[in-house]
Short mmCIF file of C-alpha atoms and ligand atoms in Angstrom, two decimals:
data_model
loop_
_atom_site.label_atom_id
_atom_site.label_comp_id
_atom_site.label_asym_id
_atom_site.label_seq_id
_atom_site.Cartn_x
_atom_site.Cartn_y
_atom_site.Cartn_z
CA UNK A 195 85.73 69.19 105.75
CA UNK A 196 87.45 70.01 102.56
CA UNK A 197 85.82 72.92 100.46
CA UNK A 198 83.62 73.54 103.39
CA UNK A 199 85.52 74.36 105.99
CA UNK A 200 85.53 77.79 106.52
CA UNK A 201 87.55 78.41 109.77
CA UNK A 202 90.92 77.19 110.65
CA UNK A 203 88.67 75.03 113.42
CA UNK A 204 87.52 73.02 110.43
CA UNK A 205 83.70 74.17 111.11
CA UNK A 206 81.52 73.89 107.70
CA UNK A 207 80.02 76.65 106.42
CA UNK A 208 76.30 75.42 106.77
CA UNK A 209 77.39 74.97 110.60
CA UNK A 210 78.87 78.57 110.83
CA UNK A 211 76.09 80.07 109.48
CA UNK A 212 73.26 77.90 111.57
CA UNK A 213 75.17 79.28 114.98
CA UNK A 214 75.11 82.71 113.72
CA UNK A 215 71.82 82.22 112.72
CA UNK A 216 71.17 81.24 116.94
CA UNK A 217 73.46 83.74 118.43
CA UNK A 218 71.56 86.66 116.10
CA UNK A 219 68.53 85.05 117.49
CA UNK A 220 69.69 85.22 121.07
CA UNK A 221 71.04 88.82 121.11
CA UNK A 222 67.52 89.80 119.86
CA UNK A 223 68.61 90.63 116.59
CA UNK A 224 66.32 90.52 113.21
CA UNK A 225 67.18 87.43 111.38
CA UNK A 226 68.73 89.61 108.75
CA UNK A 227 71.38 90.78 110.67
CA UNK A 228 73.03 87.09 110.79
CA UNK A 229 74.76 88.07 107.46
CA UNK A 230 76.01 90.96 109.18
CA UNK A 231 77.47 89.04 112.22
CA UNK A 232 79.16 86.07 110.23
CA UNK A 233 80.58 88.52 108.31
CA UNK A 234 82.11 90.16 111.52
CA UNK A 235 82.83 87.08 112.79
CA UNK A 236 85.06 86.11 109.48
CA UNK A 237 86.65 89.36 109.28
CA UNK A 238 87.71 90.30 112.89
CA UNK A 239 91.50 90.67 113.53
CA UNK A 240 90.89 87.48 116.14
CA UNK A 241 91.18 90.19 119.63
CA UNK A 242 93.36 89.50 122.28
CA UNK A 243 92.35 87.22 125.00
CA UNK A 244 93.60 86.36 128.60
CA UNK A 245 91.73 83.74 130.38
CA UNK A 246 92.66 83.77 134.24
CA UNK A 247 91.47 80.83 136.51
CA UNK A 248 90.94 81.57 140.26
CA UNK A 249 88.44 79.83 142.65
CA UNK A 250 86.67 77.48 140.56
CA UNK A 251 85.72 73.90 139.08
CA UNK A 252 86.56 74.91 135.54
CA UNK A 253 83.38 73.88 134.72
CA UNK A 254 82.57 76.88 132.61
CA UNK A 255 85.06 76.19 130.03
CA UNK A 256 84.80 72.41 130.01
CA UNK A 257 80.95 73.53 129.16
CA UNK A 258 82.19 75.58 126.26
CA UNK A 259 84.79 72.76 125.23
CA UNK A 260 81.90 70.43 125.18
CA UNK A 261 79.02 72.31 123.37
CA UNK A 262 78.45 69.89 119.73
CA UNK A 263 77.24 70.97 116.73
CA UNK A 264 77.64 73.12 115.83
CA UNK A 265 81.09 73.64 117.99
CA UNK A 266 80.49 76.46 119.68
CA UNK A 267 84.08 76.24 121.17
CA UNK A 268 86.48 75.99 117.79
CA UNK A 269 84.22 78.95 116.18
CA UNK A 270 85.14 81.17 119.72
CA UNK A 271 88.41 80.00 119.89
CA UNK A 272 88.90 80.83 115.88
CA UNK A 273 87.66 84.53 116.48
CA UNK A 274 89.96 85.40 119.49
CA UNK A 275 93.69 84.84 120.17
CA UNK A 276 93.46 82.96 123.22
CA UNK A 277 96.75 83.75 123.99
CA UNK A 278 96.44 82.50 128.05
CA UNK A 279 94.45 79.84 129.76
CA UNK A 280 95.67 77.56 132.60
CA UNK A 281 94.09 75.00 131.83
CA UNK A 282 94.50 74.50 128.17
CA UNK A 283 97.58 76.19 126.86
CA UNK A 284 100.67 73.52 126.25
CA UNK A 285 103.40 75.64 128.32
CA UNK A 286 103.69 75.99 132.22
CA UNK A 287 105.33 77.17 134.55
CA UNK A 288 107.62 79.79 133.86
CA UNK A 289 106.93 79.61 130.74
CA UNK A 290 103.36 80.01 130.76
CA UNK A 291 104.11 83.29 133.16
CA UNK A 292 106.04 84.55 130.39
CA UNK A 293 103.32 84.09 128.26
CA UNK A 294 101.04 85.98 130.05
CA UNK A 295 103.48 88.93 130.49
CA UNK A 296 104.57 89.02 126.71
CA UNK A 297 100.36 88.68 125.90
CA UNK A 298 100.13 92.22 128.53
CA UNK A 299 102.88 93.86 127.37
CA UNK A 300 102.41 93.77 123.57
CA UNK A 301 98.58 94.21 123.68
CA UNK A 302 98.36 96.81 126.18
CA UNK A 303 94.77 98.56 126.21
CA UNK A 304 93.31 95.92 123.77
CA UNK A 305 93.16 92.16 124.86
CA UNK A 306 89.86 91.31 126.43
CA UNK A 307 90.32 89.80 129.77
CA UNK A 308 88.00 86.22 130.78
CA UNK A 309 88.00 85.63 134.19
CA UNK A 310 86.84 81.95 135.43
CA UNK A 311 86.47 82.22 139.42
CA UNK A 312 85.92 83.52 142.70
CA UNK A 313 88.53 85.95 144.42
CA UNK A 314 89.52 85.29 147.67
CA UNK A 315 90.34 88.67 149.38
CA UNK A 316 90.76 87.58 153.09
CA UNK A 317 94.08 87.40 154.94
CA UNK A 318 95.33 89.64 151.84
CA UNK A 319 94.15 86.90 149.52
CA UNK A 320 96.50 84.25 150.14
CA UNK A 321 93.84 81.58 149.54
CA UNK A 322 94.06 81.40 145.84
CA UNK A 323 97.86 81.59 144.25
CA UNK A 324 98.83 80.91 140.90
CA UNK A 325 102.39 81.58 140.00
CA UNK A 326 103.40 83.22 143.64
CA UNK A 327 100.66 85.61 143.06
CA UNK A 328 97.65 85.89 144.58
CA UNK A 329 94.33 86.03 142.82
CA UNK A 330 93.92 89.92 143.66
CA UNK A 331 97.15 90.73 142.23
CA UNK A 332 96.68 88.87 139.17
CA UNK A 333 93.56 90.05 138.21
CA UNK A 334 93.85 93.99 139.16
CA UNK A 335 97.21 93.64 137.50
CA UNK A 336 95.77 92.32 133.90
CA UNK A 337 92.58 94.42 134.38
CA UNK A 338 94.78 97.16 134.19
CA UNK A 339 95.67 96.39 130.45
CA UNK A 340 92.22 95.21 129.29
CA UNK A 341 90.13 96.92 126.98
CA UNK A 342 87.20 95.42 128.70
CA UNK A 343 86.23 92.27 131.10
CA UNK A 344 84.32 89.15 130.59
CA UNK A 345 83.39 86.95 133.24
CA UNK A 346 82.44 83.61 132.83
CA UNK A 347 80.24 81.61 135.61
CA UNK A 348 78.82 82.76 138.82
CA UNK A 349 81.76 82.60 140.91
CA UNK A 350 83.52 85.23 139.14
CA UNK A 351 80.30 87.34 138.29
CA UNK A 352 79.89 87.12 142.29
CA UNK A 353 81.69 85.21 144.30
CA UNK A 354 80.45 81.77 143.85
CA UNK A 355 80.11 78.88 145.84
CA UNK A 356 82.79 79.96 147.75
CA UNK A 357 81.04 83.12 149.05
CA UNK A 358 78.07 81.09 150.51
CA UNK A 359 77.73 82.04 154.12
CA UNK A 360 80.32 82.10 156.33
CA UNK A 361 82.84 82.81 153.36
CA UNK A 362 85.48 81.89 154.89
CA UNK A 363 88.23 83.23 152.57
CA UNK A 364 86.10 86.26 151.55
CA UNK A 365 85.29 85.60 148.13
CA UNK A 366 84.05 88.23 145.67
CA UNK A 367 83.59 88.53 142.04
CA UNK A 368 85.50 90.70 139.70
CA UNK A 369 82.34 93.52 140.21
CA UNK A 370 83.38 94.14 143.82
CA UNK A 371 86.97 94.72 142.88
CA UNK A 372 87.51 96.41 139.36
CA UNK A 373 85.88 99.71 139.17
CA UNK A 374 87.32 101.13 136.43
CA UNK A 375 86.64 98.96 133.18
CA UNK A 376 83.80 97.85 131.19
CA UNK A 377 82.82 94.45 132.65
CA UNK A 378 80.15 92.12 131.41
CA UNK A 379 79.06 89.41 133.51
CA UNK A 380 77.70 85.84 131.87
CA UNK A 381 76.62 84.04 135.29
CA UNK A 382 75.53 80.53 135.12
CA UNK A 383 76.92 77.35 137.04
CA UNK A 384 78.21 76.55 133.97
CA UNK A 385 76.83 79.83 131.82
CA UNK A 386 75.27 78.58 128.36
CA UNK A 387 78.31 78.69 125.70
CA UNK A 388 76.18 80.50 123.74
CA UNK A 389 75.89 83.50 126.37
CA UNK A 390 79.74 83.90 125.64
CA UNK A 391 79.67 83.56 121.94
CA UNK A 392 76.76 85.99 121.67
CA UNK A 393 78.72 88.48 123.78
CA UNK A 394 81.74 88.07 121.81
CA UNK A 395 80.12 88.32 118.40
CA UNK A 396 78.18 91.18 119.69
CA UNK A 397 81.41 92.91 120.59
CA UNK A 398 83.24 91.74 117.62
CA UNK A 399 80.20 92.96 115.06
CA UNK A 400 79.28 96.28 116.60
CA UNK A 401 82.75 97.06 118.27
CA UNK A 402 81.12 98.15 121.37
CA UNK A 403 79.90 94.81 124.52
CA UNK A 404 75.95 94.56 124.70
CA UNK A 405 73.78 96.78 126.98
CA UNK A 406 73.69 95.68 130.23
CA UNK A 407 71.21 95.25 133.06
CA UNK A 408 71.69 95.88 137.07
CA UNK A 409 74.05 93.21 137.47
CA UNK A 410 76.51 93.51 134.57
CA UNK A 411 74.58 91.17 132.57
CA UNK A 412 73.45 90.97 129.26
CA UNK A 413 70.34 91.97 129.09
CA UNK A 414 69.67 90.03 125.39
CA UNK A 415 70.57 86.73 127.36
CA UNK A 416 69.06 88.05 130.88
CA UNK A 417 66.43 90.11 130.41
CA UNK A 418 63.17 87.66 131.09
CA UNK A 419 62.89 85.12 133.95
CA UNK A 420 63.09 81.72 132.78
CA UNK A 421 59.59 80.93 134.03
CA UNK A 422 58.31 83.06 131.50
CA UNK A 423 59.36 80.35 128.45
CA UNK A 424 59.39 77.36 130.85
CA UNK A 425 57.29 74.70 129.17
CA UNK A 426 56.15 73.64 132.94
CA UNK A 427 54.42 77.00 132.87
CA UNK A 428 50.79 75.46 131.72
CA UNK A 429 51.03 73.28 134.72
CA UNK A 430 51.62 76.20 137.10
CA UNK A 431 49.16 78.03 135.89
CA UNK A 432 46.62 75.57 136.60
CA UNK A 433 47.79 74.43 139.58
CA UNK A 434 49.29 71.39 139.06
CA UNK A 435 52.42 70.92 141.32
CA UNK A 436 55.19 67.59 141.56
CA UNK A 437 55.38 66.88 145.03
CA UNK A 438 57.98 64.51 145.04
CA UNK A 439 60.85 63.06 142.55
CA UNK A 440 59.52 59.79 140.94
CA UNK A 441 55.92 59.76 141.97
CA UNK A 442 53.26 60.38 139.35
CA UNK A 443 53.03 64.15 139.68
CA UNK A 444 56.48 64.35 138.61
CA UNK A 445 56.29 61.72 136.07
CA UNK A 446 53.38 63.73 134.46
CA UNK A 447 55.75 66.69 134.00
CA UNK A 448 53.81 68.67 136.64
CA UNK A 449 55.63 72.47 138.09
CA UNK A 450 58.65 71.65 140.10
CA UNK A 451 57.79 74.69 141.94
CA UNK A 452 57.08 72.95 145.40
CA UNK A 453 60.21 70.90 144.62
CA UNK A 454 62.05 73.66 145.02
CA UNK A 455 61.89 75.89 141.47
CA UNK A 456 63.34 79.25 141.07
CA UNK A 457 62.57 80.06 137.97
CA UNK A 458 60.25 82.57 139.19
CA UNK A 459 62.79 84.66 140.57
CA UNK A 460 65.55 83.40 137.87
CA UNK A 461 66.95 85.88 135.28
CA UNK A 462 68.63 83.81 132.26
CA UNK A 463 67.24 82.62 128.58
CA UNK A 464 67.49 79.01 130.20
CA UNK A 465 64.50 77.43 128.73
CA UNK A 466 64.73 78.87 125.50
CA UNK A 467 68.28 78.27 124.30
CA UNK A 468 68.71 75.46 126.22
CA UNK A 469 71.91 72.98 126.65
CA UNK A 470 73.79 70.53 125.29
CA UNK A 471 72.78 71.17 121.60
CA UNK A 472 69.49 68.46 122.31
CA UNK A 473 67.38 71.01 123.88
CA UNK A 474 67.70 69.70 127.92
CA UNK A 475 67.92 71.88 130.51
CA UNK A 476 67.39 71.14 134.28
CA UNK A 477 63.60 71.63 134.57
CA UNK A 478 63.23 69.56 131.13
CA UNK A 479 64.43 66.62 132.59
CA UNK A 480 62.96 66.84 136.19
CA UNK A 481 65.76 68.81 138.29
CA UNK A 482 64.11 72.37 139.97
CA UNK A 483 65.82 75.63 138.43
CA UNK A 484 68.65 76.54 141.22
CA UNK A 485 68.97 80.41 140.49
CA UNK A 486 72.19 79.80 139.15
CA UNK A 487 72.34 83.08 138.20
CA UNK A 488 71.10 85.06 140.73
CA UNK A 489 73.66 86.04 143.75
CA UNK A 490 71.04 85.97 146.43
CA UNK A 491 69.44 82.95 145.24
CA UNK A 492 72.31 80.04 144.56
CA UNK A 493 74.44 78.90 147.73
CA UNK A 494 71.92 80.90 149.57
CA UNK A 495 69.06 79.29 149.60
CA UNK A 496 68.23 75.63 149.72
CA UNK A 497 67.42 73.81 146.84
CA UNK A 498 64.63 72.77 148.07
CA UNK A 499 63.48 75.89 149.88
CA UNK A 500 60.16 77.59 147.79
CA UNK A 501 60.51 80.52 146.96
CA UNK A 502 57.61 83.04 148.13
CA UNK A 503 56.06 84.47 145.39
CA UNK A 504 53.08 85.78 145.25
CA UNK A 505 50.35 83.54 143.57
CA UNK A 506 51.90 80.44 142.97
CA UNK A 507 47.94 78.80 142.29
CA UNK A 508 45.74 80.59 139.78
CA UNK A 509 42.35 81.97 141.41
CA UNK A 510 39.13 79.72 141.47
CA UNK A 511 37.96 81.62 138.95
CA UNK A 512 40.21 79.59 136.53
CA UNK A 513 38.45 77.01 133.94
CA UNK A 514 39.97 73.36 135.21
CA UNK A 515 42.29 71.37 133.67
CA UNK A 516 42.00 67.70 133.75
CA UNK A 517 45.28 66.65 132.83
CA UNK A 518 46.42 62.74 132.64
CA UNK A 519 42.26 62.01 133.58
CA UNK A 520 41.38 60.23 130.79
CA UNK A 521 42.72 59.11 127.24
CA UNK A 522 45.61 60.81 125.71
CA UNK A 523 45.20 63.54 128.27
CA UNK A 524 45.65 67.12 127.32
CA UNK A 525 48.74 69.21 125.75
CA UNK A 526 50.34 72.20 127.44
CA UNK A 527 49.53 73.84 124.25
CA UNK A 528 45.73 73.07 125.01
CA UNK A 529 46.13 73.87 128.90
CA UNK A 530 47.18 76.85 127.82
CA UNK A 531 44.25 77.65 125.69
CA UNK A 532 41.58 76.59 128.62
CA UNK A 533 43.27 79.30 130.52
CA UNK A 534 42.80 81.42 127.80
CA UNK A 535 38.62 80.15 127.94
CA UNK A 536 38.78 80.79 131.53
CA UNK A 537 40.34 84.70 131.14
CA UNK A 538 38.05 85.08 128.46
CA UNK A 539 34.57 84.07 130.69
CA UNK A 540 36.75 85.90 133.79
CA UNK A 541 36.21 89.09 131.14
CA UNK A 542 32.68 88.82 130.68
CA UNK A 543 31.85 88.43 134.65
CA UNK A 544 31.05 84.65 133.87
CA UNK A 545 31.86 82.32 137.02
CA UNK A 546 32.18 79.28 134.74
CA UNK A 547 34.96 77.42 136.63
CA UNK A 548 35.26 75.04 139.14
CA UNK A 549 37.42 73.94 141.53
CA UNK A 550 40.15 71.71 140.61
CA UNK A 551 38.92 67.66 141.88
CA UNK A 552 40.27 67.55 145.92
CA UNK A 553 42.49 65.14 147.13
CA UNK A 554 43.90 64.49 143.55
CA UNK A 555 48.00 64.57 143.81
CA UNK A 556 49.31 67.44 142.91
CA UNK A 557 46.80 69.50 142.61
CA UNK A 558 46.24 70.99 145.88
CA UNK A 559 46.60 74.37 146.82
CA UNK A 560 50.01 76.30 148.16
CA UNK A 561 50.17 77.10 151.46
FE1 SF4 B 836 58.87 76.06 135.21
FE2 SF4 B 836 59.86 76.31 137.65
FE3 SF4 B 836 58.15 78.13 136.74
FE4 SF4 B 836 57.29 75.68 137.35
S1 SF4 B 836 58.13 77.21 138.78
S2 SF4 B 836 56.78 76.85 135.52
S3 SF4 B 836 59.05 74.40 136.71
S4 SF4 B 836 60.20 77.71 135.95
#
């Protein structure tokens, strides 16, 4: 990278500044404050961080190891010590123990604490162990040190997979056990690397973690339901459902809603930041939203399971959409503005639609 490497990560400049540009973006921030955020991000005195592991894939932090350009991962693990994580620090054994103990010790009160995982609390917890300790005991013992707690995923936000019904090793997230520190909870099976980098630059530029909603999330990253921004969301409106994977409703990009969808009822930024640094996510390539966020929606209800919401077809009174009818067929952007037609005439006590041609797939109405 030469002269443009900026962190010890080897991460150019013009990358640097595009992902502060995105996390200012994400944590709702003017665009003017990026300045003020890669400047916090170059100056912090690289906090404290202990990373614990406990019932999990580790698929949250091979989704931060993965993220591309820019990577996400070498600018997070440039503006924190990581000074602890199973599953990428060289040492073990009793080494690594020592490590974690000399991390505790000398930053007392200060080091953030990640925790990765479900907690198994049944049978006094012996269903998770790393080191001869138990998953309880390790995490109430370094939560006792921590200036504040991050976790990362839904098994440690609530339990997980492992908590789906019957439990059987009584898994909880951090929440139900650590009452007396700050905790912010970035759900997602994996969470968005982003979600974590936003948190920590929010922490690192304002020295205080992000304001949270009921569930210990952020509420810059979790604030709207992902059908809100989901670019299916034309297709809902007017009706126009998939019915099944790989026929022609799903083909046309239809609403995944009667596949299964809960992005109705799904809290998370999702379809606007996106994965993988080429703008996918699940419903962009075909797969329902799974509530991945939500603890009474993943493990707990069927993929495939609607959810019942109340008006998943707009009212006759709707201006129809002929979608995929004839030539090029029509743009979500121009659905979108038939609806708007169709409000419009709704306003001025105009009946001008029709109903929606019958038999045609996908465009039935819900039950
Ligand atoms: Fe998108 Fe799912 Fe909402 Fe349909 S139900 S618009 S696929 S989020």
């Amino acid at each position: 990278m030469g002269k443009e490497a900026v962190l010890r990560g080897g991460v150019s400049r013009r990358d640097f500044m595009k992902t502060c540009v995105a996390a200012t973006a994400i944590m709702g921030l003017p665009y003017s404050m990026h300045t003020k955020v890669a400047e916090a991000a170059q100056k912090a005195g690289r906090p404290p961080v202990i990373w614990l592991h406990f019932q999990e894939c580790t698929g949250c932090s091979e989704s931060l190891l993965r993220s591309g350009h820019p990577d996400v991962s070498e600018l997070i693990l440039d503006m924190i010590s990581l000074d602890y994580h199973e599953t990428l620090m060289v040492g073990s054994g009793h080494q690594a123990e020592q490590s974690l103990h000399d991390s505790m010790k000398a930053n007392h009160g200060k080091y953030i604490l990640v925790v990765e995982g479900g907690i198994p609390t049944k049978d006094n917890g012996i269903y998770c162990k790393v080191g001869g300790k138990t998953a309880v005991d390790s995490l109430t013992t370094a939560a006792e040190g921590a200036a504040a707690i991050i976790t990362i995923g839904t098994c440690a936000s609530y339990g997980g997979i492992q908590s789906a019904p019957p439990n059987p090793t009584g898994a909880v997230g951090v929440r139900d056990l650590i009452k007396n520190k700050p905790i912010v909870n970035i759900p997602g099976c994996p969470p968005n690397p982003y979600n974590f980098l936003s948190t920590v630059l929010y922490y690192l530029t304002f020295n205080k973690l992000p304001e949270l909603d009921a569930l210990g999330r952020p509420k810059f990253a979790y604030g709207r339901k992902i059908h809100e921004h989901c670019e299916r969301r034309p297709h809902f409106d007017a009706g126009r459902f998939a019915t099944a994977y790989g026929d022609k409703t799903h083909a046309e990009g239809y609403c995944l809603y009667k596949l299964g969808c809960k992005g109705p009822a799904t809290f998370a930024n999702c379809s606007v930041t996106r994965f993988n640094d080429v703008g996918v996510w699940p419903v962009s390539v075909g797969h329902p939203c799974i509530g991945c966020t939500e603890p009474d929606i993943l493990f707990k209800k069927p993929i495939a399971e609607k959810l019942q919401i109340h008006l998943p077809t707009p009212p006759d009174t709707y201006a129809p959409a002929e979608l995929g009818q004839k030539g090029p067929g029509v743009s979500p952007a121009a659905t979108g503005l038939v609806g708007l037609a169709g409000g419009v005439a709704l306003g001025a006590g105009a009946m001008l639609a029709k109903k929606l041609p019958s038999g045609e797939e996908g465009h039935e109405k819900h039950d």
